CSV table of C-alpha atoms in Angstrom, one decimal:
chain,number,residue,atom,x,y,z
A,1,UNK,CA,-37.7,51.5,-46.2
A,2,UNK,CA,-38.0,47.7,-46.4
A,3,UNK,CA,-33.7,47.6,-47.2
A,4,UNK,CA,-33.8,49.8,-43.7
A,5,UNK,CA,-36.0,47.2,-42.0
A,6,UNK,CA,-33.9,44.6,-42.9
A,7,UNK,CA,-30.7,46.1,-42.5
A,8,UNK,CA,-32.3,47.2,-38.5
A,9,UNK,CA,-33.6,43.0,-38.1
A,10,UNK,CA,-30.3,42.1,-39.7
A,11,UNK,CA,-27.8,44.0,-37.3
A,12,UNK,CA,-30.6,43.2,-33.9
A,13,UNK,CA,-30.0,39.3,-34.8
A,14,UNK,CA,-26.2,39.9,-34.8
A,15,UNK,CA,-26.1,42.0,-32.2
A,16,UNK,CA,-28.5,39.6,-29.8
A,17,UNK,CA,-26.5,37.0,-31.1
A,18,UNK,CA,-23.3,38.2,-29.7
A,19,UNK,CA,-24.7,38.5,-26.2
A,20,UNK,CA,-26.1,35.3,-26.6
A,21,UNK,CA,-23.0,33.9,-27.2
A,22,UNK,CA,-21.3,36.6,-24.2
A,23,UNK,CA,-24.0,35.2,-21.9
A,24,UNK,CA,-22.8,31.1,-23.3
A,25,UNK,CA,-19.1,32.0,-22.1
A,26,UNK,CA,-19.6,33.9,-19.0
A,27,UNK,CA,-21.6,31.0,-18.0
A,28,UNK,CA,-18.6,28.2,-19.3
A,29,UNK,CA,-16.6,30.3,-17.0
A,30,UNK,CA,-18.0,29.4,-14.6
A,31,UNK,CA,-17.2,26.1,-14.5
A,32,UNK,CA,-14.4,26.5,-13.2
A,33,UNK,CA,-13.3,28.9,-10.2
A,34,UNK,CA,-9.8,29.4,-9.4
A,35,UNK,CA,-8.9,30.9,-6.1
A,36,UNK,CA,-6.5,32.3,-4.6
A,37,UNK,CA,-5.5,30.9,-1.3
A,38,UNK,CA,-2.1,31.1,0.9
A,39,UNK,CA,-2.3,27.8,2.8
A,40,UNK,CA,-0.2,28.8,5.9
A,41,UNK,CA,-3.1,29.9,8.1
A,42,UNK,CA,-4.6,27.0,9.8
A,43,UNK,CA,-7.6,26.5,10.9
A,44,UNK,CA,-8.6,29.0,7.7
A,45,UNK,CA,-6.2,26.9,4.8
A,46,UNK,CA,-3.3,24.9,5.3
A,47,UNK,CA,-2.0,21.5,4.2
A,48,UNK,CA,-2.2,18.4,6.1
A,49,UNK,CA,0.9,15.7,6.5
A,50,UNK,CA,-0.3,14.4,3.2
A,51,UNK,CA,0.0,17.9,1.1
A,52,UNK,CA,-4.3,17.9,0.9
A,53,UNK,CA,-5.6,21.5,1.4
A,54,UNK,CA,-7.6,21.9,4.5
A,55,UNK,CA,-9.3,24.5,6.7
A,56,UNK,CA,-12.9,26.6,7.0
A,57,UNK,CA,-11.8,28.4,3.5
A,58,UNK,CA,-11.4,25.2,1.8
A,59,UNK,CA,-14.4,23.8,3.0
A,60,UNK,CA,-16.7,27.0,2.3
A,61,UNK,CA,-15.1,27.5,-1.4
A,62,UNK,CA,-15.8,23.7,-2.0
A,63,UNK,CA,-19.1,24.4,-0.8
A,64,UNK,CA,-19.6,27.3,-3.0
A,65,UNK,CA,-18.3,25.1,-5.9
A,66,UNK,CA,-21.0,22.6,-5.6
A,67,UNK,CA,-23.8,25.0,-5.3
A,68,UNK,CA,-22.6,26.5,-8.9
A,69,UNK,CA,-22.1,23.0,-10.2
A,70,UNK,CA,-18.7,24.4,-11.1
A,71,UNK,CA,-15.1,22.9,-10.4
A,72,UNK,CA,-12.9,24.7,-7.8
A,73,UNK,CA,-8.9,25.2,-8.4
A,74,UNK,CA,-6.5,26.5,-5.7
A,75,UNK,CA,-4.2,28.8,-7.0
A,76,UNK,CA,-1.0,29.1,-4.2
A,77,UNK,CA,-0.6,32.8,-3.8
A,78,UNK,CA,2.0,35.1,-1.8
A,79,UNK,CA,-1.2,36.9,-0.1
A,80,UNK,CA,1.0,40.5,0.0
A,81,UNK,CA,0.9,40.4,-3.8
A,82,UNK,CA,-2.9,38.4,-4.0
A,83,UNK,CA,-4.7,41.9,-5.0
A,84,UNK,CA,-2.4,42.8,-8.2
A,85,UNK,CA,-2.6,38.6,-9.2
A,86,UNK,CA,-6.3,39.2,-9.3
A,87,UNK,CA,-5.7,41.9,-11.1
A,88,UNK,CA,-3.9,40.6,-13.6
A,89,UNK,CA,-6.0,37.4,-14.0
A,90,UNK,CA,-3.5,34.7,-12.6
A,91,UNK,CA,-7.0,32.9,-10.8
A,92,UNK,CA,-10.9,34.4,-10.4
A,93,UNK,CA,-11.4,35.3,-6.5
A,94,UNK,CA,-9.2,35.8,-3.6
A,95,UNK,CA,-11.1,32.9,-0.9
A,96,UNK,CA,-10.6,34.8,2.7
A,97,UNK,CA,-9.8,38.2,2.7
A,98,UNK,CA,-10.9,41.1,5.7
A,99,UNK,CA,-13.1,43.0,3.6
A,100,UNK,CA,-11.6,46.7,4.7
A,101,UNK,CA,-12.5,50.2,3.3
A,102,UNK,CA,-9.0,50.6,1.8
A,103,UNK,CA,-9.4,47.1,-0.1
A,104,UNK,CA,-12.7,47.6,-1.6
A,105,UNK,CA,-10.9,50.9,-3.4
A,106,UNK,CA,-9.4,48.3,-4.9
A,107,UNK,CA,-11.5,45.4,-6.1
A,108,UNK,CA,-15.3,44.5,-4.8
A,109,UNK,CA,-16.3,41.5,-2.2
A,110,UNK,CA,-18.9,39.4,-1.6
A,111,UNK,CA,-21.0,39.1,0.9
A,112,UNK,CA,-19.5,37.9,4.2
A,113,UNK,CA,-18.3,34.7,5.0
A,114,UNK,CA,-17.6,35.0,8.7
A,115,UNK,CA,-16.7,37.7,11.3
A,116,UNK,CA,-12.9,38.5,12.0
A,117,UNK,CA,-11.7,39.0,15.3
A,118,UNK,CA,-8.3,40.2,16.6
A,119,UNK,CA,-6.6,40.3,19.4
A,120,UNK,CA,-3.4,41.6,21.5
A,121,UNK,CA,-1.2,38.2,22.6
A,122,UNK,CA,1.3,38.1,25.4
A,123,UNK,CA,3.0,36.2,28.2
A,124,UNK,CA,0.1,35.5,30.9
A,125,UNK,CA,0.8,38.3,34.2
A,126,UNK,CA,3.1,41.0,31.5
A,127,UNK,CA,0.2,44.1,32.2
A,128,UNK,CA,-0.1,44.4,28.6
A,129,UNK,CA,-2.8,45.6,27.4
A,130,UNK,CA,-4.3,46.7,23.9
A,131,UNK,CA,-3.8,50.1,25.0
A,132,UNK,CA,-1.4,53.1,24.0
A,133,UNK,CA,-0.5,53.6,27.5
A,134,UNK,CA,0.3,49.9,28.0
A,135,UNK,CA,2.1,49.3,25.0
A,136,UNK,CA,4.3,52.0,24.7
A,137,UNK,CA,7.6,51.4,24.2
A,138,UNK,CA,6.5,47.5,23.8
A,139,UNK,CA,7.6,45.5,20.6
A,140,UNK,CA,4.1,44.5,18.3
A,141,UNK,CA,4.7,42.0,16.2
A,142,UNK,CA,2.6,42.0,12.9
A,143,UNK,CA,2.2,39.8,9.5
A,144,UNK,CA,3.5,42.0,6.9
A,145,UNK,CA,1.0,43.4,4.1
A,146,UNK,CA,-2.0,42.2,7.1
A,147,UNK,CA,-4.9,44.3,7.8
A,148,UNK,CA,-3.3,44.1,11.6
A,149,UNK,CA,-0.3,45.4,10.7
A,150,UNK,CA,-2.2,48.9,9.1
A,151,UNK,CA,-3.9,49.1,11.9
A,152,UNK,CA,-0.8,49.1,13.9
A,153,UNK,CA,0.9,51.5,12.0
A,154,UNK,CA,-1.7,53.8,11.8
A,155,UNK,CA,-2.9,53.7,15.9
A,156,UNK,CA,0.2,52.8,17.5
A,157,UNK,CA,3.0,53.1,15.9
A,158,UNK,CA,2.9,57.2,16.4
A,159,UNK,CA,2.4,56.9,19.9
A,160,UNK,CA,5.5,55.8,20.4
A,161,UNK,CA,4.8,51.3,19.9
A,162,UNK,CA,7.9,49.8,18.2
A,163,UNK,CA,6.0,47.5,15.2
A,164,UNK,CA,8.0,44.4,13.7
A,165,UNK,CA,6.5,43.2,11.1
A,166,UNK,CA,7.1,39.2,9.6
A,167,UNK,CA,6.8,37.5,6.3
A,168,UNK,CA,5.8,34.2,8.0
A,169,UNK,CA,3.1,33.4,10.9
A,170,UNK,CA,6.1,30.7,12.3
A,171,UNK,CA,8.5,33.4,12.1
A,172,UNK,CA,6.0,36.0,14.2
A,173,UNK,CA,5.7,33.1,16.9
A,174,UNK,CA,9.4,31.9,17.4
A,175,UNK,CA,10.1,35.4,18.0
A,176,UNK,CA,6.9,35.9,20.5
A,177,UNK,CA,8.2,32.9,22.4
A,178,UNK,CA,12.0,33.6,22.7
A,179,UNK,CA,11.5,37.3,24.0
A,180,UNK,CA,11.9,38.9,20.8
A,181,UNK,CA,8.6,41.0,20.8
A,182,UNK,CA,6.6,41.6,23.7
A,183,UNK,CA,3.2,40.8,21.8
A,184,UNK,CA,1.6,40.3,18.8
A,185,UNK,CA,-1.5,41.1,17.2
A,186,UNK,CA,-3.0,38.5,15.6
A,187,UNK,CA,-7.1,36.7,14.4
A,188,UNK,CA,-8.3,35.4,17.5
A,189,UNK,CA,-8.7,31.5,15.7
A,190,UNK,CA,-5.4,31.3,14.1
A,191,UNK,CA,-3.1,32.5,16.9
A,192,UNK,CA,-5.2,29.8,19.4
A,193,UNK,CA,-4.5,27.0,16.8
A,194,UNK,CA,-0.6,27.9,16.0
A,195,UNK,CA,0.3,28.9,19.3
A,196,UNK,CA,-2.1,29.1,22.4
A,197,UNK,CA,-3.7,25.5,21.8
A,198,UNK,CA,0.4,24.2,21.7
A,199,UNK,CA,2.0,23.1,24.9
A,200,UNK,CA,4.8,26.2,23.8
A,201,UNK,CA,1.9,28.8,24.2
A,202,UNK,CA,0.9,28.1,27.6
A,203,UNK,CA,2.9,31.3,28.9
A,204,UNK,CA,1.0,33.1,26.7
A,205,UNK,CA,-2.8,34.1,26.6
A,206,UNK,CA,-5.2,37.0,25.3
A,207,UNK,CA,-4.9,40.2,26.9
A,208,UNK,CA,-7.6,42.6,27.0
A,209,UNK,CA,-10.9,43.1,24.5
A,210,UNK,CA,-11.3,42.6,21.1
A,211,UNK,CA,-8.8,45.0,18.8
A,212,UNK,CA,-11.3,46.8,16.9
A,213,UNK,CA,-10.5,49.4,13.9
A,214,UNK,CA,-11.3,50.7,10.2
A,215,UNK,CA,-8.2,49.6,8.9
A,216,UNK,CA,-8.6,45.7,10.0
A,217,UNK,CA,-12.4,45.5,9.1
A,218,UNK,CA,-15.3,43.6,10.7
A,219,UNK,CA,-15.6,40.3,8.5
A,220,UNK,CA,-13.7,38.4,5.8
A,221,UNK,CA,-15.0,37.5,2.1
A,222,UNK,CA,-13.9,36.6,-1.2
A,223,UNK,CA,-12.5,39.3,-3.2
A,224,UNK,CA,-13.0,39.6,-7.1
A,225,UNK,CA,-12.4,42.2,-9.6
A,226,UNK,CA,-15.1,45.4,-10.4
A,227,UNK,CA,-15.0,44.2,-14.3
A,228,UNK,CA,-16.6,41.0,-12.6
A,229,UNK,CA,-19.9,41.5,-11.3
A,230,UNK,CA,-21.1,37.9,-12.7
A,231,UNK,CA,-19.1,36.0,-10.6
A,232,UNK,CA,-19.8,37.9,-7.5
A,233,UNK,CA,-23.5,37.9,-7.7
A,234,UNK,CA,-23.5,34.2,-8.4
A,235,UNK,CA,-21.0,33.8,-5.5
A,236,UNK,CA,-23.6,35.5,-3.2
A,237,UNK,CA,-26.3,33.9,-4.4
A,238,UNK,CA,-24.4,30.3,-3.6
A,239,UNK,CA,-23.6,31.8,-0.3
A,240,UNK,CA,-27.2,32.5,0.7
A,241,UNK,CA,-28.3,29.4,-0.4
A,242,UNK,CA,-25.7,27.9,1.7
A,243,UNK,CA,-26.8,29.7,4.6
A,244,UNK,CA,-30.7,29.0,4.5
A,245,UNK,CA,-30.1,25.6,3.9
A,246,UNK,CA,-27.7,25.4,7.2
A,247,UNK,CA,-24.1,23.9,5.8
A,248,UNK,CA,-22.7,27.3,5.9
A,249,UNK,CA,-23.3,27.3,10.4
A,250,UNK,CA,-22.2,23.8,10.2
A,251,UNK,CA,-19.3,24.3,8.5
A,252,UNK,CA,-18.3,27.1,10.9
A,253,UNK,CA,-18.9,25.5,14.2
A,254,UNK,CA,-15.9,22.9,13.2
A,255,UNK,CA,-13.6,25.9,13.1
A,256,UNK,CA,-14.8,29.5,14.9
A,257,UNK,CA,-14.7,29.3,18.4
A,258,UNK,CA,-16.9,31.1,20.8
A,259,UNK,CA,-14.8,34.4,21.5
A,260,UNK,CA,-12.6,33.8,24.4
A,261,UNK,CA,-13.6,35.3,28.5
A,262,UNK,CA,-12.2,39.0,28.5
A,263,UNK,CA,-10.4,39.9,31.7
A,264,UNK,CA,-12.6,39.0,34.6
A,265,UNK,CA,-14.4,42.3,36.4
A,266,UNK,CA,-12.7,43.0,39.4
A,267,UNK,CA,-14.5,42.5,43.1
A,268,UNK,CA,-16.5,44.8,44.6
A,269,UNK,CA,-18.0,48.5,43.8
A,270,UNK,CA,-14.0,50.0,44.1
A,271,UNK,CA,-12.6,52.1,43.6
A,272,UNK,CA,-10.9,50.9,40.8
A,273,UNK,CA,-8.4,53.2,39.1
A,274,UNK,CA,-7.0,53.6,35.6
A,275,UNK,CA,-3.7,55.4,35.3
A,276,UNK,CA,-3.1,58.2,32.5
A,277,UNK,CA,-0.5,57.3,29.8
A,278,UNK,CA,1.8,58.8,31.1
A,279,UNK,CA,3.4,58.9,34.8
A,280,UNK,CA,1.4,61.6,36.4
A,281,UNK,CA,0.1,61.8,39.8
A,282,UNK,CA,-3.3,61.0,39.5
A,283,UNK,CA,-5.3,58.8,37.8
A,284,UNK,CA,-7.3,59.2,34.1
A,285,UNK,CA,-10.2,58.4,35.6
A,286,UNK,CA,-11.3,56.4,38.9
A,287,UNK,CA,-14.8,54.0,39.1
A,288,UNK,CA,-17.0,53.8,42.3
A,289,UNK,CA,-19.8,51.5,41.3
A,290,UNK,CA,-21.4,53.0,38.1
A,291,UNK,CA,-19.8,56.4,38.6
A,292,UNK,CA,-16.7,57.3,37.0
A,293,UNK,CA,-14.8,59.9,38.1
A,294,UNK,CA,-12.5,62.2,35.2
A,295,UNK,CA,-10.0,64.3,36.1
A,296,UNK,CA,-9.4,67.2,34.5
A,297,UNK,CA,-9.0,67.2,30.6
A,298,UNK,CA,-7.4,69.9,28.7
A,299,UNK,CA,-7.1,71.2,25.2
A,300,UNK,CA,-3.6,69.3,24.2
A,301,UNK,CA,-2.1,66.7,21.5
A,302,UNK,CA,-0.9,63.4,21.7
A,303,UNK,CA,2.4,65.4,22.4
A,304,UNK,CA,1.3,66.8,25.6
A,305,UNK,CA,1.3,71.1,23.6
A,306,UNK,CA,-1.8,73.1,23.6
A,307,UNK,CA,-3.5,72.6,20.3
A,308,UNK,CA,-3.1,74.7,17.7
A,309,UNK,CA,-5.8,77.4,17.3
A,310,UNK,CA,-6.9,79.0,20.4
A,311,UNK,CA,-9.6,78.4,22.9
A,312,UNK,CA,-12.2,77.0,20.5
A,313,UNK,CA,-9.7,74.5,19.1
A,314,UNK,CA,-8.6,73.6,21.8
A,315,UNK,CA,-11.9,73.1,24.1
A,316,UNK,CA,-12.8,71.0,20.8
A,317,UNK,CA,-10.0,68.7,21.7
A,318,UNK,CA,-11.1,68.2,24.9
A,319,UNK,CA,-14.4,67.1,24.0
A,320,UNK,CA,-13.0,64.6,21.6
A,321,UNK,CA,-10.9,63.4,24.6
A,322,UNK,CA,-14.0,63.5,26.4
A,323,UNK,CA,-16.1,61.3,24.3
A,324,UNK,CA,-13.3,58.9,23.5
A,325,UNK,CA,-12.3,58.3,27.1
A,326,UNK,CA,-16.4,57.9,28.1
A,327,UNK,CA,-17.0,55.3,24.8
A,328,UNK,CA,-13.8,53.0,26.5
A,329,UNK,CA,-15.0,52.9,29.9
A,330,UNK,CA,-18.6,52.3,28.1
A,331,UNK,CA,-20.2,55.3,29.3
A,332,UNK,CA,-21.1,58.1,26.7
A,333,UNK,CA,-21.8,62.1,26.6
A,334,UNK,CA,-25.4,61.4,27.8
A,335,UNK,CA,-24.3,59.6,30.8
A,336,UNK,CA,-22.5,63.0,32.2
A,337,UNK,CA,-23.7,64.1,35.1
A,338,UNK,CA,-21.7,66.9,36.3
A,339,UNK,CA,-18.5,69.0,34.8
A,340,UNK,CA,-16.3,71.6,36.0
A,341,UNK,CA,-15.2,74.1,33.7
A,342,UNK,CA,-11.9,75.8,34.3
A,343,UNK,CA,-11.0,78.9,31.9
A,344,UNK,CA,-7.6,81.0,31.5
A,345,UNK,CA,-9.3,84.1,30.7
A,346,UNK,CA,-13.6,84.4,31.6
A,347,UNK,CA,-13.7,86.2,28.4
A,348,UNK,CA,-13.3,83.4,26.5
A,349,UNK,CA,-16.4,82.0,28.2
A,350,UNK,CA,-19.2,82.5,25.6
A,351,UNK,CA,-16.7,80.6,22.5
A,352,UNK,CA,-16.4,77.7,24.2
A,353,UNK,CA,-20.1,77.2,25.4
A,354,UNK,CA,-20.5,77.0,21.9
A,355,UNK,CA,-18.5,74.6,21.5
A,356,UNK,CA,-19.7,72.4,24.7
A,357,UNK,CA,-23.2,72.6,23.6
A,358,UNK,CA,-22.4,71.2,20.3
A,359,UNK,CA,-21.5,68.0,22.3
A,360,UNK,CA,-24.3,67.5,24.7
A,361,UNK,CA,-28.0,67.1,23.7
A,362,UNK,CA,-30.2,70.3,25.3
A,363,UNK,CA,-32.6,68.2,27.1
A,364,UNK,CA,-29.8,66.5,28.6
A,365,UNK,CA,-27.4,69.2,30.2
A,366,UNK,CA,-25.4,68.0,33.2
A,367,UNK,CA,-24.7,70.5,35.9
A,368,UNK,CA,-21.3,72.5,35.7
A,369,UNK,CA,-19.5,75.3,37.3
A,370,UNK,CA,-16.8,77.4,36.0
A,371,UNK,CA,-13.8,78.6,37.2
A,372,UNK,CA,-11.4,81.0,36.6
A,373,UNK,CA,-7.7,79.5,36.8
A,374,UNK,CA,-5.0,82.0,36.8
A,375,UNK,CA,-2.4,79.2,34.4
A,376,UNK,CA,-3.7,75.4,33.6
A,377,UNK,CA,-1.6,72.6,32.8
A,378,UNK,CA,1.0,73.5,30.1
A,379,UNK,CA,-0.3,76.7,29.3
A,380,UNK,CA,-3.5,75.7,28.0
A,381,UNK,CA,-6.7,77.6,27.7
A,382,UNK,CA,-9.0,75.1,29.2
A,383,UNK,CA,-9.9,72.4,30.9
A,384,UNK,CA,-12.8,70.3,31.7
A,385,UNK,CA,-13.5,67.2,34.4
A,386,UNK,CA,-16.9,65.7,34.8
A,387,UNK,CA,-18.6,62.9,36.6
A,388,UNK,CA,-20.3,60.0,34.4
A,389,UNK,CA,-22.7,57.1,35.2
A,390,UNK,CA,-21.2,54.0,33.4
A,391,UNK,CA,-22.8,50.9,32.7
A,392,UNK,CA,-22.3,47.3,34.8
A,393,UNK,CA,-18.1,47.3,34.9
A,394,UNK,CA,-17.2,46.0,32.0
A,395,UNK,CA,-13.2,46.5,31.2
A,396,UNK,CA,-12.7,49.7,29.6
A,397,UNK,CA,-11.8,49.7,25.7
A,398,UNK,CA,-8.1,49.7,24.1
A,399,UNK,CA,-7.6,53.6,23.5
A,400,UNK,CA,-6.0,54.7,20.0
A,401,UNK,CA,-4.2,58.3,20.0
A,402,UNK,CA,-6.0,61.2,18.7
């Protein structure tokens, strides 16, 4: 028993020993951090005329740095290839990346440094818009590997948006400014400082609201691998500290512009109309006021074919249209006042009040009528158009496909 007892003590003071010595190195480690950066995105990191690194990640890493008493190092990465480098250890922490769902399958961020905004770019007076229907046909220009450019691939792309896609931000902007694309999509601060702020981007301006989307994400951080939990707690922890002691909004307000105006509202109640994607002859949906006005909606794809599946599927795609065309002209399902139902066959009257009901809450039922319509729009089944109160105009949203 007493060999046991030592043998037990002998092994715990080995054992405590070797995560006391574990616990020695992972805090050496952190004397140093090496990022990753790739300093051709000013105001975020770039060099100056003298070769010095600059720019809001810089400044927030340093910052970071000094609050872990540990020594930064800038590792020059090709940011297409930044996740696998991390991966293989070539530095610690990618400084500035949009922290989106399809990334953090990948490795694990911090907390967030600072929100990410993007926006459509294009010559002032084009009528481009961050729309489907506006862009069709239009050349996007994207960075390659770019949050922005998944989005784009994803959204538009299938509806019909050519996509270029560029290694280099100076590459994207010479061909912006000599015709070659029509737009580009690009973070609201860096396209101001490389182009808009120049006296070559004068033509050229924001067009439309913010481009929002799961593919580009809400906010940038600093990535780091799962097998490294220690360096992203203490990260966080030199973040917050950061933050209550007010460098972090200081250091913010020399870079991050307030968001720029969104087209002005135009005068008057209306009526103001918004034409469908395609050349039809009649509007989407026309605003008097608060009231919006939607013409008839019926059960078919992006394609313009009934969807697949019958009446149920396809009075399911119309309340998807439904909701997506109230949520961009700020309005929602709530918000309906009145509908008119119209139906191929009466019969099928019961299936699809099954489905409408899933979509509107009981207390909150907006009058309707139905009617029996001997063919609908490209043979569909159904067909729905309502009247909606909207909130004080505010330009409606950039629509994505179904």
């Amino acid at each position: 028993m007493a060999l046991a007892k030592i043998f037990v003590l002998s092994v715990g003071s080995l054992l405590s020993g070797g995560l006391f010595i574990g616990a020695a190195t992972a805090a050496a480690a952190r004397s140093e951090i090496r990022f990753a950066i790739s300093p051709l995105f000013p105001p975020y990191e770039s060099r100056d005329a003298q070769g010095q690194l600059v720019g809001l990640n810089i400044e927030l890493g340093n910052a970071l740095c000094a609050q872990l008493d540990a020594r930064c190092t800038w590792v020059d990465q090709i940011f297409t290839l930044s996740i696998d480098a991390l991966e293989s250890r070539r530095f610690d922490a990618i400084m500035g990346m949009a922290s989106t769902p399809q990334r953090r399958q990948l490795i694990d961020f911090t907390d967030d440094l600072y929100p990410l905004t993007t926006h459509l770019v294009a010559r002032k007076y084009s009528g481009l818009l961050p729309t489907v229907r506006a862009l069709k046909g239009k050349r996007v220009g994207v960075l390659t590997g770019s949050n922005r450019e998944a989005f784009a691939l994803a959204q538009w792309a299938p509806a019909g948006v050519i996509i270029k896609s560029y290694w280099l931000n100076d590459q994207l902007i010479r061909s912006l400014v000599a015709g070659d694309i029509d737009a580009t999509l690009q973070g609201t601060a860096e396209i101001r400082q490389e182009l808009l702020d120049t006296e070559q981007g004068q033509p050229f301006d924001f067009v439309g609201r913010p481009v929002t989307g799961q593919q580009m994400g809400t906010a940038v951080a600093i990535g780091v691998r799962k097998s490294d939990p220690q360096l992203r707690g203490d990260l966080n922890r030199a973040l917050e500290q950061l933050k209550q002691s007010g460098e972090h909004q200081r250091i913010l307000q020399r870079y991050l512009q307030e968001e720029p105006e969104t087209a002005a509202a135009p005068d008057g109640d209306g009526p103001h109309f918004y034409p469908t994607e395609i050349a039809l002859p009649f509007s989407e949906a026309v605003r008097v006021g608060n009231t919006l006005y939607i013409s008839n909606i019926a059960g078919l794809d992006v394609r313009g074919n009934p969807v697949k599946g019958g009446t149920g599927a396809q009075m399911k795609q119309v309340m998807k249209t439904l909701h997506d065309l109230l949520e961009r002209h700020h309005s929602s399902l709530d918000r309906v006042v009145k509908c008119t139902l119209m139906l191929a066959d009466l019969d099928d009257l019961a299936l699809v009040n099954e489905v409408y009901l899933g979509y509107f809450d009981r207390s909150r039922l907006p009058a309707r009528s139905v009617l029996a319509v001997r063919r609908l729009p490209r043979s569909a089944r159904v067909a729905l158009e309502c009247v909606a109160l909207t909130e004080e105009y505010r330009e409606p949203e950039a629509a994505v496909p179904n």
